[in-house]
Coordinates of C-alpha atoms and ligand atoms in Angstrom, one line a residue:
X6 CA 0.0 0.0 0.0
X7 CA 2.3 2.8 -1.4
X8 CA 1.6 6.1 0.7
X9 CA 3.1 9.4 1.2
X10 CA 2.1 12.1 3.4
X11 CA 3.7 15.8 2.0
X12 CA 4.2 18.3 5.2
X13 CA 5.0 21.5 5.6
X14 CA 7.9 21.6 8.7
X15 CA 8.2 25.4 9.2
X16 CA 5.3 28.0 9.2
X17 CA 3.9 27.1 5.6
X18 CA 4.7 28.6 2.1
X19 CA 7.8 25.9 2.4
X20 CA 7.2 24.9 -1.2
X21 CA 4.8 21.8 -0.9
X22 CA 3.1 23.1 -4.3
X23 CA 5.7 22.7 -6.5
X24 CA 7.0 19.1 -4.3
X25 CA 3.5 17.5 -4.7
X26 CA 3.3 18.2 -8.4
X27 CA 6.9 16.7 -8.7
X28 CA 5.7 13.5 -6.8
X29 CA 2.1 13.2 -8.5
X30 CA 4.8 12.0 -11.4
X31 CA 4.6 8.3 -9.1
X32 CA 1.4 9.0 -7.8
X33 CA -2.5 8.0 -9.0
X34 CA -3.8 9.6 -6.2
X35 CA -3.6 13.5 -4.4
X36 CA -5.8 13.6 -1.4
X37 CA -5.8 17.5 0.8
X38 CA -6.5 16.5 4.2
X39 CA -7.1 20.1 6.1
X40 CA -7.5 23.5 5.7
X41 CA -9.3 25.3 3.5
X42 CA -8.5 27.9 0.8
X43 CA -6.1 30.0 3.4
X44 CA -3.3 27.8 1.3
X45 CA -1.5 28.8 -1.7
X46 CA 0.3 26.5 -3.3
X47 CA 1.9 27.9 -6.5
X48 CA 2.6 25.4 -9.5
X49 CA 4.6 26.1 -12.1
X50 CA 3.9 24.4 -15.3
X51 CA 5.9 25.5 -18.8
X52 CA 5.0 28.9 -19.2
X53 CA 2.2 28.9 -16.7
X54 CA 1.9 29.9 -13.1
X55 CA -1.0 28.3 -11.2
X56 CA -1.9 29.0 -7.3
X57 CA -4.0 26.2 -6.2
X58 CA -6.2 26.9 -3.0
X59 CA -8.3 24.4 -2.3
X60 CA -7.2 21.8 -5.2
X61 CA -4.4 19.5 -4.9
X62 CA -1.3 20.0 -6.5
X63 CA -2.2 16.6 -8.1
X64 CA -4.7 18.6 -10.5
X65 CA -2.3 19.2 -13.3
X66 CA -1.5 15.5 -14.2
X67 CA -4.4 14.2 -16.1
X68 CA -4.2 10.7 -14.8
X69 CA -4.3 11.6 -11.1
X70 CA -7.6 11.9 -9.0
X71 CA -8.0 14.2 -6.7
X72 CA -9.6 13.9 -3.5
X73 CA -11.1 16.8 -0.9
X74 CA -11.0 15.2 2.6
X75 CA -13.4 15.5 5.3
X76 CA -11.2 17.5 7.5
X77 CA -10.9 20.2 4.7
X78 CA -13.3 23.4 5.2
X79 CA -14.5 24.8 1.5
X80 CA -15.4 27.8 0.1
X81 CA -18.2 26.5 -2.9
X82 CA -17.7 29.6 -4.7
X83 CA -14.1 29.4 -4.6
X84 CA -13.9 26.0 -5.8
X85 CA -16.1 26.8 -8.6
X86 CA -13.6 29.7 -9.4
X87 CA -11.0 27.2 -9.2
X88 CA -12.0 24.1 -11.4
X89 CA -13.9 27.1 -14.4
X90 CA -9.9 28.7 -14.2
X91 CA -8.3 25.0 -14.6
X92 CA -11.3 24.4 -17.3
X93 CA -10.1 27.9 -19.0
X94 CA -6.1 26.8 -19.6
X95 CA -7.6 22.7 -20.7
X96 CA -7.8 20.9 -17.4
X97 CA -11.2 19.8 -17.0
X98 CA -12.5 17.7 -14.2
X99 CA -14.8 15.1 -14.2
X100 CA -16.4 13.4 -11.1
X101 CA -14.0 10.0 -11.9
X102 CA -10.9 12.8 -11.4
X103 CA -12.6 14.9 -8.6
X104 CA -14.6 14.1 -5.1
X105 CA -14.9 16.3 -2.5
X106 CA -16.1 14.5 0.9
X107 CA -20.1 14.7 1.7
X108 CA -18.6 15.6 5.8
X109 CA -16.1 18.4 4.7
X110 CA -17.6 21.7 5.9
X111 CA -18.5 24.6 4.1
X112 CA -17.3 27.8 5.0
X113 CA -20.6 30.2 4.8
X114 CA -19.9 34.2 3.9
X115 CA -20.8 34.3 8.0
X116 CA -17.4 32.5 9.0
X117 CA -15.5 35.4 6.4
X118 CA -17.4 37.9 8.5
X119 CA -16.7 36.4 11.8
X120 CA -13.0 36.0 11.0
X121 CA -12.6 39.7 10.3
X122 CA -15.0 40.6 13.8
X123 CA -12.8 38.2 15.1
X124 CA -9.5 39.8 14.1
X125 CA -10.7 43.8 14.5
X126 CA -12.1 42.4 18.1
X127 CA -8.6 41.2 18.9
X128 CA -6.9 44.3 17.5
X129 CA -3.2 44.5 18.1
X130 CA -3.7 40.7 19.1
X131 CA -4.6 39.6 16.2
X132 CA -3.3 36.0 14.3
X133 CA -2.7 37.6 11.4
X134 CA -5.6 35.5 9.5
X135 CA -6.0 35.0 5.8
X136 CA -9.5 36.7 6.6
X137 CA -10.8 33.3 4.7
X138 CA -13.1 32.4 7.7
X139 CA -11.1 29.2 8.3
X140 CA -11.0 29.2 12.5
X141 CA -14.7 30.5 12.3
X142 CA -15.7 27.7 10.0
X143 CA -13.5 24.8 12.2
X144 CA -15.4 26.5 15.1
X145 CA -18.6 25.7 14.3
X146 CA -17.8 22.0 13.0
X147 CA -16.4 21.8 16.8
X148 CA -19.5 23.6 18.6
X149 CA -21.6 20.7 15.8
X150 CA -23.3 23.4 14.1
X151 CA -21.7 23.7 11.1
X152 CA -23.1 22.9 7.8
X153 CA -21.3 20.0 5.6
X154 CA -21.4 19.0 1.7
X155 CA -24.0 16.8 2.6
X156 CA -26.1 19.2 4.1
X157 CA -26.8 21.1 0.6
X158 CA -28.8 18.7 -0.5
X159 CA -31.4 19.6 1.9
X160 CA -32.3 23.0 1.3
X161 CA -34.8 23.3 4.7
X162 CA -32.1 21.7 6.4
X163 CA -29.5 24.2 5.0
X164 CA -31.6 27.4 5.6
X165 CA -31.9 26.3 9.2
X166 CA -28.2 25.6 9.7
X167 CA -27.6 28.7 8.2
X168 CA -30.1 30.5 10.8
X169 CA -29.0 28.9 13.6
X170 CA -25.2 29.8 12.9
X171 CA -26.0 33.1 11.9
X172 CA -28.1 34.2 15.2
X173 CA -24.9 32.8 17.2
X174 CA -22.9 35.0 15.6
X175 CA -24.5 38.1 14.3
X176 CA -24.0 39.7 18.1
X177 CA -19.7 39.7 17.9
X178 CA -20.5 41.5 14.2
X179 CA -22.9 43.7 14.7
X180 CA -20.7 44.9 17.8
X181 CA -17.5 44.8 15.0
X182 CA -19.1 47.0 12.4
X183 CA -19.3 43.9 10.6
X184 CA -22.5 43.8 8.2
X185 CA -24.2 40.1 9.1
X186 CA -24.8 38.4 5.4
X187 CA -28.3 37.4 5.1
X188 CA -29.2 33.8 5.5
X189 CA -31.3 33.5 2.9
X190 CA -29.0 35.0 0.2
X191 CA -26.2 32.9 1.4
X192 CA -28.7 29.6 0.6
X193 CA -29.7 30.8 -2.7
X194 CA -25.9 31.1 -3.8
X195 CA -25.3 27.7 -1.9
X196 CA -28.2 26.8 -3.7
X197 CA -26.7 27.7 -7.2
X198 CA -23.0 25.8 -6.6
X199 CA -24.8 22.6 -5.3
X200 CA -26.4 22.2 -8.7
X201 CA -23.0 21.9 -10.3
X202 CA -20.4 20.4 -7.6
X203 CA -23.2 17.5 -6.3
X204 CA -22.0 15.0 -8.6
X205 CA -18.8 15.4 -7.3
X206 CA -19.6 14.8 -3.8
X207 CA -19.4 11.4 -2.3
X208 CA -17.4 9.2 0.3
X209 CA -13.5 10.3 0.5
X210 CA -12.7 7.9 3.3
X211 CA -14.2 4.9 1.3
X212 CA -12.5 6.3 -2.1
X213 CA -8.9 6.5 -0.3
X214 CA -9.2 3.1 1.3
X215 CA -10.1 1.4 -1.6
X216 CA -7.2 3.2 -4.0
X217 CA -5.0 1.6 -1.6
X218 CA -6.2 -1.7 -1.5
X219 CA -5.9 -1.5 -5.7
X220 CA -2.4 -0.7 -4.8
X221 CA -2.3 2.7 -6.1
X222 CA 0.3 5.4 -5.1
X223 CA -1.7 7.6 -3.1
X224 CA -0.2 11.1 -1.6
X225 CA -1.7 13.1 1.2
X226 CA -0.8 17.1 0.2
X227 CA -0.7 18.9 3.6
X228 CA -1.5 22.6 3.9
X229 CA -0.3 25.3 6.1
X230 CA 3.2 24.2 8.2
X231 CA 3.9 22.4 11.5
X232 CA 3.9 25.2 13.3
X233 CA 0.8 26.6 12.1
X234 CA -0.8 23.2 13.6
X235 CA -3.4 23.7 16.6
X236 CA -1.6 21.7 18.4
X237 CA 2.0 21.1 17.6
X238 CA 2.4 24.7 16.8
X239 CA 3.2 28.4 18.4
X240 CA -0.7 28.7 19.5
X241 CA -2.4 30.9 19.6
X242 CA -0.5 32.1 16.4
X243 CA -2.0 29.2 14.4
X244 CA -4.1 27.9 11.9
X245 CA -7.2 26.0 13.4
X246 CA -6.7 22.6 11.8
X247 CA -3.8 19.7 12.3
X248 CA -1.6 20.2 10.1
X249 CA 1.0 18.0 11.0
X250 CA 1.3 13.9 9.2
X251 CA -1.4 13.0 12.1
X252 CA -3.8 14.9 10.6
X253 CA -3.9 12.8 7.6
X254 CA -6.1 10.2 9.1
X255 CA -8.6 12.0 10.7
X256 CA -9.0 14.1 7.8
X257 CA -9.0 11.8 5.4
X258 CA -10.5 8.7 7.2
X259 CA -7.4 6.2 7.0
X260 CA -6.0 4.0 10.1
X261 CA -2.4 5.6 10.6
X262 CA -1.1 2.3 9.6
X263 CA -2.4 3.3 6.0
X264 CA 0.6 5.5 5.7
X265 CA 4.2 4.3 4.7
X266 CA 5.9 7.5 4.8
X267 CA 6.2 10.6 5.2
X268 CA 7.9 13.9 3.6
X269 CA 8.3 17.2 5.6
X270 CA 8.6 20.1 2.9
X271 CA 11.6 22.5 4.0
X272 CA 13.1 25.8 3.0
X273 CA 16.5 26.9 3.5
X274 CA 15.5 30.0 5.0
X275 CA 12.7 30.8 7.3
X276 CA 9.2 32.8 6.5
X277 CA 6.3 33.6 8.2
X278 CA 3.6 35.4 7.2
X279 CA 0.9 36.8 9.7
X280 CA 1.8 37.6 13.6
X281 CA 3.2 35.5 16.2
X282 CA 6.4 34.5 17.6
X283 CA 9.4 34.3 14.8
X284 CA 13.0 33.9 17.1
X285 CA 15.0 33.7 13.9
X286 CA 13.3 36.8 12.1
X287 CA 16.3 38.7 10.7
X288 CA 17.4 42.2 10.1
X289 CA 15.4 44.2 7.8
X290 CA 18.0 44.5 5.2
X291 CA 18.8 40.6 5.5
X292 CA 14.4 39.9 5.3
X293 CA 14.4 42.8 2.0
X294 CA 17.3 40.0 0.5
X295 CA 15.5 36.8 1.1
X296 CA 12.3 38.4 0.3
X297 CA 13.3 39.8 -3.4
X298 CA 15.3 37.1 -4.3
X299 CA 12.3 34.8 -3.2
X300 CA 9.2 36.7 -4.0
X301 CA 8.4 36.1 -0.4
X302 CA 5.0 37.6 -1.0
X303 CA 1.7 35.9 0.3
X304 CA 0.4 33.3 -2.6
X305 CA -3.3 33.7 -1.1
X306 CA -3.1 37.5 0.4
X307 CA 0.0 38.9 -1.7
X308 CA 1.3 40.0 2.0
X309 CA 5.2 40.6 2.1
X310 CA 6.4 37.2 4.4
X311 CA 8.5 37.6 7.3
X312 CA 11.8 36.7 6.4
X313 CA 14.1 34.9 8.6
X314 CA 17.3 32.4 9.0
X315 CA 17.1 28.7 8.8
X316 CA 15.6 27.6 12.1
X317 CA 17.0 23.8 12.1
X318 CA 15.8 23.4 15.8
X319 CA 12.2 24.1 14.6
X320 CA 12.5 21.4 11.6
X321 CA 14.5 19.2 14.2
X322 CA 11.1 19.4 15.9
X323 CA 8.5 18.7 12.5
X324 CA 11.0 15.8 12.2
X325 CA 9.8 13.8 15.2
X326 CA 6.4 15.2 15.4
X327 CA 5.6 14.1 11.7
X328 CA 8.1 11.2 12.3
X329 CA 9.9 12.4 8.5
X330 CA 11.9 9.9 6.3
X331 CA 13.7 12.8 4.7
X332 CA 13.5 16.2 3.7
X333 CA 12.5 18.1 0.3
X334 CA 14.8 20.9 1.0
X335 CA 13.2 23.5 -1.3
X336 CA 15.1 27.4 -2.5
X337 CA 18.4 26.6 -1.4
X338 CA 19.8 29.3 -5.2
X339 CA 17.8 31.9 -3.1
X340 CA 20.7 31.7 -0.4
X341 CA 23.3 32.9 -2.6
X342 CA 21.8 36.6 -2.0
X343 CA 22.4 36.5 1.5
X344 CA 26.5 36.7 0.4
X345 CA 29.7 34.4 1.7
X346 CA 28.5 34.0 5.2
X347 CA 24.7 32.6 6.9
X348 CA 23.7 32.0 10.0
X349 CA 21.8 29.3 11.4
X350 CA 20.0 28.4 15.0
X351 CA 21.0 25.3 15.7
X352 CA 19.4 25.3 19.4
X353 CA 17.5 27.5 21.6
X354 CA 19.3 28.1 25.0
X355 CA 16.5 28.1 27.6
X356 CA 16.4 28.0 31.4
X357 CA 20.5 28.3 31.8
X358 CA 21.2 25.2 29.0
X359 CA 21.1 24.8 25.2
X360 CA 17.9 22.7 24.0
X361 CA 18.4 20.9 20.6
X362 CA 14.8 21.6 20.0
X363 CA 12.8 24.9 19.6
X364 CA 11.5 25.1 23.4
X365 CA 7.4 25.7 21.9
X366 CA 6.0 26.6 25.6
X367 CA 9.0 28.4 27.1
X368 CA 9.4 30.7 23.5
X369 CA 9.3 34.0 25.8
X370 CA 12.7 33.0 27.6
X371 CA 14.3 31.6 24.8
X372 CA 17.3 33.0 23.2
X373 CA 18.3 31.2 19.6
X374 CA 21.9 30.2 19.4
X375 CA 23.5 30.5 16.2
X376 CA 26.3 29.1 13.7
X377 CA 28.0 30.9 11.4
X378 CA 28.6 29.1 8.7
X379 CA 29.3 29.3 4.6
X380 CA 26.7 30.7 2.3
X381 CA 26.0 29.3 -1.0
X382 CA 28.7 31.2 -3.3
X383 CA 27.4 29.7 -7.0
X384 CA 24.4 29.8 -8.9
X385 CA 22.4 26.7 -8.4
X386 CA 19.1 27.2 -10.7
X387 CA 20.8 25.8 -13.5
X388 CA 22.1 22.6 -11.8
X389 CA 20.3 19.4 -12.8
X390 CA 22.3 16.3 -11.3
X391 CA 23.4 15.5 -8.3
X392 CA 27.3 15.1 -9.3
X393 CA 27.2 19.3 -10.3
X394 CA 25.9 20.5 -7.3
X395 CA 28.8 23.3 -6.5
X396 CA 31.0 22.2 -3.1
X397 CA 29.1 25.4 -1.0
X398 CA 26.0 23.6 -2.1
X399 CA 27.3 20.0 -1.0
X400 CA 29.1 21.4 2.5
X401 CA 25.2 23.5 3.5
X402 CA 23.3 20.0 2.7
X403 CA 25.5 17.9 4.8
X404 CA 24.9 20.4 7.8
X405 CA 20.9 20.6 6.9
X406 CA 21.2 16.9 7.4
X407 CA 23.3 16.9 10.3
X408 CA 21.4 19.5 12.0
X409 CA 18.2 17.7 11.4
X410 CA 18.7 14.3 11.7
X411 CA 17.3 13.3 8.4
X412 CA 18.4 12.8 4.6
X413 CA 17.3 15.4 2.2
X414 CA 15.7 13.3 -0.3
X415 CA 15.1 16.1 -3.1
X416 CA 16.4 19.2 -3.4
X417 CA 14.9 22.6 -5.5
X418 CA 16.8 25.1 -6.6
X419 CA 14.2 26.9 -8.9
X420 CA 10.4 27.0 -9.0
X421 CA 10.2 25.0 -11.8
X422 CA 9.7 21.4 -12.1
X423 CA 12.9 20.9 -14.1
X424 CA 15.0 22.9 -11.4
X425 CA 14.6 19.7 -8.8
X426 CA 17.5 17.4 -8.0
X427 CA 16.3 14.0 -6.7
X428 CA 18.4 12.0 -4.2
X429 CA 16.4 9.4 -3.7
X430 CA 12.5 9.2 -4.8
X431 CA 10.7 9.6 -1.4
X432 CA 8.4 6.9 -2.7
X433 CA 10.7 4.5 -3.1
X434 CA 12.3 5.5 0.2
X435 CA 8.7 4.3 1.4
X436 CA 8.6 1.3 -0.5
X437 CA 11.7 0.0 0.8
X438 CA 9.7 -0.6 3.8
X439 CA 10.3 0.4 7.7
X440 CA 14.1 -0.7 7.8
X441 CA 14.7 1.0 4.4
X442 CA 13.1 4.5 6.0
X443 CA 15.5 3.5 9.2
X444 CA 18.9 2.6 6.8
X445 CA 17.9 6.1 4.5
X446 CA 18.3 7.7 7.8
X447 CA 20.8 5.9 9.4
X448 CA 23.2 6.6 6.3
X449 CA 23.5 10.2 6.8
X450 CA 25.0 13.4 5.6
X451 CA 27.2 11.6 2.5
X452 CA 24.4 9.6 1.1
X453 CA 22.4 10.0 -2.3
X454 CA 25.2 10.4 -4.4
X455 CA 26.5 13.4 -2.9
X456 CA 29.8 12.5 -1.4
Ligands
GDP525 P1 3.4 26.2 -0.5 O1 2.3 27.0 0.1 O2 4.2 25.4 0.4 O3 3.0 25.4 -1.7 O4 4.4 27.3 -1.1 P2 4.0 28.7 -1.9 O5 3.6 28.3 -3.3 O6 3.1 29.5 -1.1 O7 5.4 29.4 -1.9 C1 6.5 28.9 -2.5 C2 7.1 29.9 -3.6 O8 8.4 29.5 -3.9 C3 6.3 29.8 -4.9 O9 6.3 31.0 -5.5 C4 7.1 28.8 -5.7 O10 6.9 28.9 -7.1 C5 8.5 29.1 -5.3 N1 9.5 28.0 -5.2 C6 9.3 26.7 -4.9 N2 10.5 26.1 -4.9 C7 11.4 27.0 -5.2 C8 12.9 26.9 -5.3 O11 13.5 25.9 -5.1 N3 13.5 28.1 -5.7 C9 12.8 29.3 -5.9 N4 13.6 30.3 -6.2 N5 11.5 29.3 -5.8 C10 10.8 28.2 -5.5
IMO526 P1 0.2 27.2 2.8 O1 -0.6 25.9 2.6 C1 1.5 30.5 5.3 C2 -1.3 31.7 8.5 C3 -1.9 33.0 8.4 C4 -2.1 33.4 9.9 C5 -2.4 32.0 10.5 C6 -3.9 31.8 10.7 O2 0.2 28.0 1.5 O3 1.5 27.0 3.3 P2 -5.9 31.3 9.1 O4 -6.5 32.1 7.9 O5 -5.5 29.9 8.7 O6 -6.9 31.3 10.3 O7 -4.6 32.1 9.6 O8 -1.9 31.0 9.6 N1 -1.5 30.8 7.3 C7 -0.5 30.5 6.5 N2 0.7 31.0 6.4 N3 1.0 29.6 4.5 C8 -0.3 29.1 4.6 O9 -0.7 28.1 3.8 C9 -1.1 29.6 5.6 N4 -2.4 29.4 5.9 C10 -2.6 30.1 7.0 O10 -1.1 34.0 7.8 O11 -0.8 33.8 10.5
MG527 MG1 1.6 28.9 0.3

């Protein structure tokens, strides 16, 4: 049963677009898990850019399907928008290509005005959202109000789901400034998308299961980053779903022994985008670098990204909460801006002693210790095998992997598909079985052709 879970390990916007577009190459499957259309994940395809929001990166191969999971929270409107654009450049989906789970929830006009009450309520405390009404939405699958995919099917049953979650909310609003949409305006557009996306909806857990027992290649796309996750990451400065590999069963309704591997998505630098803690932020004028030579600019909100240093106690940390095989270690040519010298955290000292990971509960106390090391002094986008890689490229990779404890698998020096070296397919890593993850690991810094 060949599967492969694809995570962000930082704060998202790692690069897991371009990764699961490489990898839908092996796979016949592309199942999104969680989250909703706060993701942007930016394909690059010939000539053509492509942000996908609430499609998997999968969408682009013809042969692969694509599944919506039931922990995902959809915008109708926005998927419309999203399959009539794909329809537009000649990718046109079918229901044998597409289905989007009956229990995924749909994220009403309400949860986009609750998310911006929310955030204007919280003023200088604010997350940061995508205003997208993603925690609003989450919140009322939680409280079991919220309406699902299966639920438009039903208009009476929809109008008074919509009521019900409307009269809960419309005091924060209307104390906002926030104008509360009207119910029944919000179930005549619901109304409208139902009649084209129904025969797409059906039963993802069922679908997933039985692509595996076929022995199809299935891959579970994460969204957002480890430490966006509710729980694994620097809350309340989060995302409200689970980001992290866990989060691929629950949301997509496979046992965790479903899943052979997993692949944490990493870049060589760090970004942010929103508020919240950041201990390796840097300087502006080192941020301005990283963020022109990277077009660090929000994929779904075109906000400038915090720009920071590699934070290899953080991704130490993604590595044993996702339990990663290996690393897709993703912009490494961007480094070269940054000149002959980088630094990296390679700990956090905390409480009078040096932690190895990033201390998540004791951040305000926590000072990040750094290395100086080499920068990457060549050009790197026009690289295509392993055996060219330049020595500053080679010497940075062997830390990465020494720092994290993990091999990088695949490395991406450009946005473009071509721009990828592969060390080892993270697939076959996978296939190899438990004691070929444990060996891939075991062999360290020199392995994959690199030494
Ligand atoms: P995702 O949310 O994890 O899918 O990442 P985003 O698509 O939000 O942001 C990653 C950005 O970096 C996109 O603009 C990609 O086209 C681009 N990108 C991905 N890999 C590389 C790379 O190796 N080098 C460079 N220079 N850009 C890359
Ligand atoms: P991808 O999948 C980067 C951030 C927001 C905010 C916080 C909560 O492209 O990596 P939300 O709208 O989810 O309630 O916002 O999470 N955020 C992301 N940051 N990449 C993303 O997705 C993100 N999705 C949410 O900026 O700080
Ligand atoms: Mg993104």
């Amino acid at each position: 049963m060949p599967s492969l879970v694809v995570v962000g390990t930082q704060w998202g916007d790692e690069g897991k677009g371009k990764v699961v577009d490489l990898l839908t190459e092996f796979a016949d499957v592309v199942v999104r898990y969680q989250g909703g259309d706060n993701a942007g994940h930016t394909v690059i395809a010939g000539d053509d850019k492509i942000v996908l929001h609430l499609l998997p990166s999968g969408v682009l191969r013809p042969n692969c399907r694509c599944l919506l999971g039931q922990g995902m929270v959809v915008r109708p409107g926005r998927l419309l928008e999203e399959i009539d654009a794909l329809a537009a450049r000649g990718t046109s989906l079918d229901p044998a290509r597409l289905t989007i789970s009956a229990r995924a929830h749909v994220v009403l006009p309400l949860h986009l005005a609750a998310d911006e009450a929310e955030e204007r309520r919280r003023g200088e405390r604010g997350i940061g959202t995508t205003r997208r009404g993603i925690g609003p939405c989450y919140e009322d699958k939680a409280a079991r109000r919220g309406v699902r995919f299966a639920d438009l099917a039903d208009p009476d049953r929809l109008r008074a789901l919509v009521e019900d979650a409307t009269a809960c909310r419309a005091p924060l609003l209307e104390r906002q400034g926030v104008a509360v949409p009207d119910p029944a305006e919000t179930c005549r557009d619901l109304a409208a998308a139902w009649a084209r996306l129904a025969p797409f909806v059906g039963d993802v857990s069922r679908a997933v299961h039985d692509e595996l027992e076929r022995g199809r290649h299935v891959l579970f796309e994460g969204a957002q980053g480890t430490l966006l996750d509710i729980d694994q990451g620097t809350y309340p400065f989060v995302t409200s779903s689970t980001t992290v590999a866990a989060g691929a069963c629950a949301g997509a309704g496979v046992p965790p022994g479903a899943i052979d591997g997993v692949l944490g998505v990493c870049k060589a630098y760090t970004t942010r985008v929103g508020n919240g803690p950041f201990p390796t932020e840097a300087d502006d004028e080192t941020a301005r670098k990283l963020r022109e030579a990277g077009g660090e600019f929000g994929a779904t909100t075109g906000r400038p990204r915090r720009c920071g240093w590699f934070d290899a106690a953080a991704v130490r940390r993604a590595v044993r909460v996702n339990g990663l095989a290996s690393l897709a270690l993703t912009k490494l040519d961007v480094l070269q801006v940054l000149g002959p010298e980088i630094r990296v955290c390679v700990g956090y000292e905390v409480d009078g002693a040096v932690e190895p990971e990033i201390p998540l509960d004791r951040l305000d106390r926590a000072r990040p210790v750094y290395e100086t090391v080499k920068g990457i002094s060549e050009p790197l986008r026009d690289v295509r095998s392993p055996d060219d890689l330049p020595a500053s490229a080679r010497r940075y990779l062997a830390l990465v992997e020494k720092w994290v404890g993990v091999p990088v698998s695949l490395l991406s020096v450009g946005a473009r598909r071509a721009e990828t070296l592969v060390f080892d397919n993270p697939f076959r890593l996978r296939r190899r079985g438990a004691s070929g993850r444990h060996a891939a690991v075991a062999r360290g810094p020199r392995s994959a052709g690199r030494g």
